[in-house]
mmCIF file of C-alpha atoms in Angstrom:
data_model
loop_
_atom_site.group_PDB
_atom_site.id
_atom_site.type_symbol
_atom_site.label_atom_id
_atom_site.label_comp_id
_atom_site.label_asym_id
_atom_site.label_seq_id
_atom_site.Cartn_x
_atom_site.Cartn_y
_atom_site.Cartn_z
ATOM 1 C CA UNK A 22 19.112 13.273 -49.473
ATOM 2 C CA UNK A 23 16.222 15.327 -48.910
ATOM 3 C CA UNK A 24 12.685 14.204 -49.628
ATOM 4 C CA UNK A 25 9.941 16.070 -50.736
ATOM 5 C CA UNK A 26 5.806 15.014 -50.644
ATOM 6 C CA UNK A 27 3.828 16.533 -52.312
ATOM 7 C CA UNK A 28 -0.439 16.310 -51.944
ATOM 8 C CA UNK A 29 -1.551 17.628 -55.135
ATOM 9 C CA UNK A 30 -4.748 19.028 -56.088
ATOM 10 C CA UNK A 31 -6.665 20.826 -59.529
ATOM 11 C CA UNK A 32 -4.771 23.683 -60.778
ATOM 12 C CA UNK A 33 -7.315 26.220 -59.357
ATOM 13 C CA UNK A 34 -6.821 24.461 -55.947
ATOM 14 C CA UNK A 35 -3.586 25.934 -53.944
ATOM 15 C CA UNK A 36 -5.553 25.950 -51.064
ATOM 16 C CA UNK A 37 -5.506 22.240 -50.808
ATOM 17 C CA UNK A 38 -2.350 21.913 -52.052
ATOM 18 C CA UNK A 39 0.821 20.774 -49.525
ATOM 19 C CA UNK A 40 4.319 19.900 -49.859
ATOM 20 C CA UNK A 41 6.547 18.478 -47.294
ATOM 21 C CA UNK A 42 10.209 18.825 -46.902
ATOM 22 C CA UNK A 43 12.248 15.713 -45.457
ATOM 23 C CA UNK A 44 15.708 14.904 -44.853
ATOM 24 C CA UNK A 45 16.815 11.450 -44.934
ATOM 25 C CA UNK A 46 19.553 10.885 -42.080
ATOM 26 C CA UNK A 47 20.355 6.984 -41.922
ATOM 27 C CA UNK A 48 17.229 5.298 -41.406
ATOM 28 C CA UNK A 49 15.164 8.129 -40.205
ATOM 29 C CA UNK A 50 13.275 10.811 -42.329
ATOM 30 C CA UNK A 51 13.537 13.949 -40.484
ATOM 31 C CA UNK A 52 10.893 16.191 -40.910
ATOM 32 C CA UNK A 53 11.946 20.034 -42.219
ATOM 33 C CA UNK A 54 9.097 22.493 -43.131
ATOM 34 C CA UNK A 55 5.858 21.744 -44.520
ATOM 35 C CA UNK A 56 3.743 24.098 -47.015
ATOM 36 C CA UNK A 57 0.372 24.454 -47.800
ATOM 37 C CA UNK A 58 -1.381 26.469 -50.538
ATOM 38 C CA UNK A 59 1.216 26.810 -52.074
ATOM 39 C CA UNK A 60 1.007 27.533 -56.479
ATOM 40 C CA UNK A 61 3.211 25.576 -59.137
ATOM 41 C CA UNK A 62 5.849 28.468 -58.923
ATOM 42 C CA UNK A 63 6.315 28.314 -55.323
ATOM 43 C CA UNK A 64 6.482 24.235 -55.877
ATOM 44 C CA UNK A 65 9.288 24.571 -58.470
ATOM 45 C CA UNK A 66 11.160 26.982 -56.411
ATOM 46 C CA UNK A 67 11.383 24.705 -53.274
ATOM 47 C CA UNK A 68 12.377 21.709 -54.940
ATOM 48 C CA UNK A 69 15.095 23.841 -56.974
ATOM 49 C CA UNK A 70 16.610 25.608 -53.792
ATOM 50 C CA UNK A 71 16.601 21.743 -52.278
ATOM 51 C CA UNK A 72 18.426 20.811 -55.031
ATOM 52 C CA UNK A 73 21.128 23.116 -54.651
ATOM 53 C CA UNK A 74 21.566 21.431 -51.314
ATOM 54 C CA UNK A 75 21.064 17.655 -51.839
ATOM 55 C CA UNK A 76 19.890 14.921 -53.914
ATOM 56 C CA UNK A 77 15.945 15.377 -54.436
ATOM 57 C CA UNK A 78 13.234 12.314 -54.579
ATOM 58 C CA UNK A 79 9.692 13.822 -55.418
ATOM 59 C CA UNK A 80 6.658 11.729 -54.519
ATOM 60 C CA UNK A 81 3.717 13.452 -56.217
ATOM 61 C CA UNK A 82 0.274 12.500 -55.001
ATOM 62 C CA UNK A 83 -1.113 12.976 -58.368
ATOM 63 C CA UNK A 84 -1.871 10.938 -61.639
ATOM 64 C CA UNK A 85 1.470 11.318 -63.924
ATOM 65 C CA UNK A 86 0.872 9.988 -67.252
ATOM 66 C CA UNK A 87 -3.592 8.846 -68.726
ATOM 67 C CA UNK A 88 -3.685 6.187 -70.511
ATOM 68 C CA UNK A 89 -4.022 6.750 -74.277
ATOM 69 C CA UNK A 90 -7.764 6.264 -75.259
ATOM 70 C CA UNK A 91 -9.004 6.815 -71.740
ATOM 71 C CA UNK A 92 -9.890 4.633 -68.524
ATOM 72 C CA UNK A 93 -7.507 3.126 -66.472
ATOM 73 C CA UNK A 94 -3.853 2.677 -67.148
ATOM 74 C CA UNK A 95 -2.442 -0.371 -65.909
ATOM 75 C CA UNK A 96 -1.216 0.847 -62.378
ATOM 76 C CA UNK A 97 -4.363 2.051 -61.659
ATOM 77 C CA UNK A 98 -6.092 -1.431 -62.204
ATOM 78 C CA UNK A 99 -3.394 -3.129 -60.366
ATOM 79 C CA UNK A 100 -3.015 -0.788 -57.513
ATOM 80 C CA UNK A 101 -7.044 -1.002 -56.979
ATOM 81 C CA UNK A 102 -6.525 -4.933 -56.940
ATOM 82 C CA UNK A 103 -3.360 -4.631 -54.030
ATOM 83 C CA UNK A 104 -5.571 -1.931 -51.803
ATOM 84 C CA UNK A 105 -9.267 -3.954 -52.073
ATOM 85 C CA UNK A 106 -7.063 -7.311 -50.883
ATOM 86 C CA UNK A 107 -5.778 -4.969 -47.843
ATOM 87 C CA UNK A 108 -9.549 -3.868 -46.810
ATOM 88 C CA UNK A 109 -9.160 -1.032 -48.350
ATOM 89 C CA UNK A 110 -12.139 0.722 -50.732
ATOM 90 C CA UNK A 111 -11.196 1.183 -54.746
ATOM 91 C CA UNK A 112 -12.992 4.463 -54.979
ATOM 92 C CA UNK A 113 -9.805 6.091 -53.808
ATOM 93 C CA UNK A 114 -8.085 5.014 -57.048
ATOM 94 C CA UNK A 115 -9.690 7.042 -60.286
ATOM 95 C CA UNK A 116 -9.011 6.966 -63.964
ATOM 96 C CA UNK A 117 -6.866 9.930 -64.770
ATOM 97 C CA UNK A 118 -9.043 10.945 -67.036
ATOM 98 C CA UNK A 119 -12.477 11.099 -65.284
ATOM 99 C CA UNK A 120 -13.968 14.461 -65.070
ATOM 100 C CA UNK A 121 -13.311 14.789 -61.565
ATOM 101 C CA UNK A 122 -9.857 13.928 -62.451
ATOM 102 C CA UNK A 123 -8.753 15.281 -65.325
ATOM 103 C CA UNK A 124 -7.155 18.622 -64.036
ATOM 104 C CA UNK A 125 -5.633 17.040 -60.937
ATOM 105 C CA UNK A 126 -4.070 14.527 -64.139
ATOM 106 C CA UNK A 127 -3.079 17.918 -66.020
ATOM 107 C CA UNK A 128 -1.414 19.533 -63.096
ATOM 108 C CA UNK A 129 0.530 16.453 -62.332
ATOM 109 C CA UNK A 130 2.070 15.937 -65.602
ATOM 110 C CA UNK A 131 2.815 19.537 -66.045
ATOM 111 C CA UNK A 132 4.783 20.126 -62.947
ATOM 112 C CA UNK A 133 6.500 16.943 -63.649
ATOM 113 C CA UNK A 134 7.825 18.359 -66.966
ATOM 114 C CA UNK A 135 8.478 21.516 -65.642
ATOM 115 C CA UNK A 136 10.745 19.867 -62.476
ATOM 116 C CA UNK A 137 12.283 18.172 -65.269
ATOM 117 C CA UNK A 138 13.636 21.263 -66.748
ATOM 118 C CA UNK A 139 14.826 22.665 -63.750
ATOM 119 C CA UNK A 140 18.382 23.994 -63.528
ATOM 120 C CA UNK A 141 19.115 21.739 -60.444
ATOM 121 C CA UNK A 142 22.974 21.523 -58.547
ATOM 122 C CA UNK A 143 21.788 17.596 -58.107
ATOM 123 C CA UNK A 144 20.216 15.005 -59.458
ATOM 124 C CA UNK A 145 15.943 15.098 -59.009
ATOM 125 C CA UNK A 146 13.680 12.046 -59.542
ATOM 126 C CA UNK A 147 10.293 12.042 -59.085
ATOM 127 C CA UNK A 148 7.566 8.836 -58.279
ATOM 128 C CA UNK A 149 4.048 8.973 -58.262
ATOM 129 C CA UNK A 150 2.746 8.070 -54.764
ATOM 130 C CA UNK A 151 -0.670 6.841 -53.359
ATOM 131 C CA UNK A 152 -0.270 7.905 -49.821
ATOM 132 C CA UNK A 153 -3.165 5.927 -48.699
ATOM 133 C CA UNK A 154 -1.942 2.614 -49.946
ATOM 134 C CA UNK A 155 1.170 3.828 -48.417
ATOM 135 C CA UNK A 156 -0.534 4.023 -45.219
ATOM 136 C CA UNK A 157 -2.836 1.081 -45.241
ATOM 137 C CA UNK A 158 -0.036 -1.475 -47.098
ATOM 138 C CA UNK A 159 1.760 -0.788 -43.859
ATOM 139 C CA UNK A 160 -0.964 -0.541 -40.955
ATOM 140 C CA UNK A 161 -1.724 -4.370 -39.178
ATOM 141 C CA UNK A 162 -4.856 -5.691 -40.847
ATOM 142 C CA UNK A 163 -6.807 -4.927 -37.863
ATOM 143 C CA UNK A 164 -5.969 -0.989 -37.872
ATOM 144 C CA UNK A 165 -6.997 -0.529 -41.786
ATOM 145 C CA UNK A 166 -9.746 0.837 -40.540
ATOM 146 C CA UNK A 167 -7.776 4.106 -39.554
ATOM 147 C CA UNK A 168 -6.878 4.586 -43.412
ATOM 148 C CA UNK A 169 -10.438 4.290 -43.936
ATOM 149 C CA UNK A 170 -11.487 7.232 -42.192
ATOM 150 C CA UNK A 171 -8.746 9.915 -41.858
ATOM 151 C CA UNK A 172 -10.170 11.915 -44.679
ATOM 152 C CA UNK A 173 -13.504 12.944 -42.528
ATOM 153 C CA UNK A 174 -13.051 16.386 -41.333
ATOM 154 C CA UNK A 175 -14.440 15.776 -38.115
ATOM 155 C CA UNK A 176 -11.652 12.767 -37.638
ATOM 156 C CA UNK A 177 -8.935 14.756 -36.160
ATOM 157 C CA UNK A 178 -8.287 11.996 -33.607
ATOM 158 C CA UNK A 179 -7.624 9.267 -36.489
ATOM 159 C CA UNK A 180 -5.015 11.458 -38.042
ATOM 160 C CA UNK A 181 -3.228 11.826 -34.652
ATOM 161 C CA UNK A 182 -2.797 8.280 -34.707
ATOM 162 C CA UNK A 183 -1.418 8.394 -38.354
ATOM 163 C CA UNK A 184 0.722 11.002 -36.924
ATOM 164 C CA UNK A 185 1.805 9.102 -34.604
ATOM 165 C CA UNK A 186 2.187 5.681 -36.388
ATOM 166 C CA UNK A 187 4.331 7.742 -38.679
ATOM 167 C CA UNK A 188 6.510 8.643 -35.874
ATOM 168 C CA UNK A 189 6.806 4.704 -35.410
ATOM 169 C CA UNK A 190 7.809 4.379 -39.080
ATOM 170 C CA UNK A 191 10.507 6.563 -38.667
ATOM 171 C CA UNK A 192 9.539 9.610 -39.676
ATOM 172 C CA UNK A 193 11.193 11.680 -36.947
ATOM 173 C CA UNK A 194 10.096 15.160 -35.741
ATOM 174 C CA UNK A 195 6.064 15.689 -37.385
ATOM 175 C CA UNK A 196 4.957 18.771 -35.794
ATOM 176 C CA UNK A 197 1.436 18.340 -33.829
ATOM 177 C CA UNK A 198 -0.635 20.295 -35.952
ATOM 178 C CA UNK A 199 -0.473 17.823 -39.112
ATOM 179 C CA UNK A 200 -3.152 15.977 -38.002
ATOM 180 C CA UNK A 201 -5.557 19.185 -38.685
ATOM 181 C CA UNK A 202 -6.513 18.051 -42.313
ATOM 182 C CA UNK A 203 -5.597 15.066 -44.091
ATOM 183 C CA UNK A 204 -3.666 16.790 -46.489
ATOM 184 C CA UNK A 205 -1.201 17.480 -44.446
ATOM 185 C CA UNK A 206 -1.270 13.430 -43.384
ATOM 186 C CA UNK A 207 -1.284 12.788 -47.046
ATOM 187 C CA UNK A 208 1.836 15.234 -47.959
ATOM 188 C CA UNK A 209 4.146 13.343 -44.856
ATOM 189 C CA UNK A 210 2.746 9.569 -46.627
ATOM 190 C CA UNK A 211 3.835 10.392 -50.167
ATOM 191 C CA UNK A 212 7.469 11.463 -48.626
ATOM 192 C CA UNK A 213 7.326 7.799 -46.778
ATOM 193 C CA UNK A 214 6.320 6.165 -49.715
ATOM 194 C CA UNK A 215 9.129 8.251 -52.013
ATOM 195 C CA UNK A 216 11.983 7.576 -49.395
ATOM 196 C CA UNK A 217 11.073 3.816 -49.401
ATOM 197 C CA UNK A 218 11.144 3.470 -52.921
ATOM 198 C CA UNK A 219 14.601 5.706 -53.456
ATOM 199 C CA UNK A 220 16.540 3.727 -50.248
ATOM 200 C CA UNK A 221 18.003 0.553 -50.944
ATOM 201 C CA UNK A 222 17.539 -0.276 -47.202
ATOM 202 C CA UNK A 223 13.586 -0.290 -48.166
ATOM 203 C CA UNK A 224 11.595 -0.969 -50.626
ATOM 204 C CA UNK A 225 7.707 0.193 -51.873
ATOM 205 C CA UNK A 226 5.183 -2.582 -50.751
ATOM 206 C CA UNK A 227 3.737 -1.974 -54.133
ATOM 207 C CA UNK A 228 5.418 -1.044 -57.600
ATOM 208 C CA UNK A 229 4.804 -0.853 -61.075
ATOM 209 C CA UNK A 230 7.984 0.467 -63.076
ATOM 210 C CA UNK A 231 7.778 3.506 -65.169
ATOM 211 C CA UNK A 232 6.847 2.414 -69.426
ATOM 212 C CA UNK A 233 8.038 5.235 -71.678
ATOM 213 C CA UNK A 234 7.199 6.936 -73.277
ATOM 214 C CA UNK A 235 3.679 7.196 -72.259
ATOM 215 C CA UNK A 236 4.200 6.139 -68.424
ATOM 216 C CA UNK A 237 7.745 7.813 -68.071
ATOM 217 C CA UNK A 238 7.511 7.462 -63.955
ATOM 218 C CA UNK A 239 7.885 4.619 -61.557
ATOM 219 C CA UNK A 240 4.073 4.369 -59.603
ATOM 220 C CA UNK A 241 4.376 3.226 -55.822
ATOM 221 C CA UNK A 242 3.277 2.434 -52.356
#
């Protein structure tokens, strides 16, 4: 099964934007390749070519459905709840359709549709992933802090450690140079929180199924 993260930004964005290519082998994720700026072309041709290779699980770091009306949709008000009771901050967790949202939101559901209409070998699901609630949901209390702070530029040395608590969680052979932005960090925690929501030997620390028609995708931590 191979597993793919993706970090999502705005459509304009590719420079920010970073996918990350796992294989699960028994209880390990084994790290492949990872991509940065990369467009919505070159992200439907790698999960296509992985496809003709394996079974592919998606986690997309990017809102998936709005809620109709605007505001929050339900996972988002439930999610903020979990990562505030872990001592984490709810700014992190936006309504998809705020302004500084709204194209990351249109991105996200595009590609989605457009995976969906891939001509893959086999099968492809996709989840919608908050890698920092996967982080923090699995960091001891006392360590949240590192969640807190590996978005900082300047905090290369808190990103090792999520490199390297990673490593801990499983998630075999990260190259050293991940910890240079936290996209990259944020790419390798959506594949951790996709793979423990696919394997039956794991499960999400957070989940709220998918609702179609409206919320057609499973939203996880």
């Amino acid at each position: 099964m191979k597993i793919i993260g993706i970090d999502l930004s705005g459509p304009s964005n590719h420079k920010d934007t970073v996918l990350a290519v796992f294989e699960k082998q028994g209880h390990q994720l084994v790290f492949e390749k990872i991509i940065s700026n990369i467009s919505d072309m070159e992200i439907l041709k790698e999960i296509q070519d992985q496809s003709q290779i394996d079974e592919v699980v998606v986690g997309m770091d990017a809102p998936l459905s709005y809620e109709d009306g605007g505001g929050d949709r339900l996972g988002d008000k439930l999610l903020r709840q979990f990562i505030i009771s872990l001592g984490m901050k709810s700014g992190s967790i936006m309504p998809p359709t705020f302004n500084r949202m709204v194209y990351l939101t249109l991105r996200g559901i595009k590609l989605t549709r457009e995976i969906e209409n891939l001509s893959n070998q086999n099968p492809i699901s996709i989840v919608e992933v908050h890698p920092g609630a996967v982080i923090g949901s699995r960091l001891p209390r006392e360590e949240v802090e590192y969640v807190l702070n590996y978005k900082q530029e300047q905090n290369q040395a808190v990103r090792s450690f999520l490199r390297d608590w990673m490593i801990d969680q499983n998630v075999t052979g990260l190259p050293m140079f991940i910890d240079i932005e936290s996209h990259f960090i944020d790419a390798c925690a959506a594949a951790l929180g996709a793979w423990h929501w696919k394997d039956p030997a794991f499960q999400p620390r957070w989940l709220l199924p998918a609702n179609p028609p409206l919320h057609p995708y499973d939203f996880c931590c």
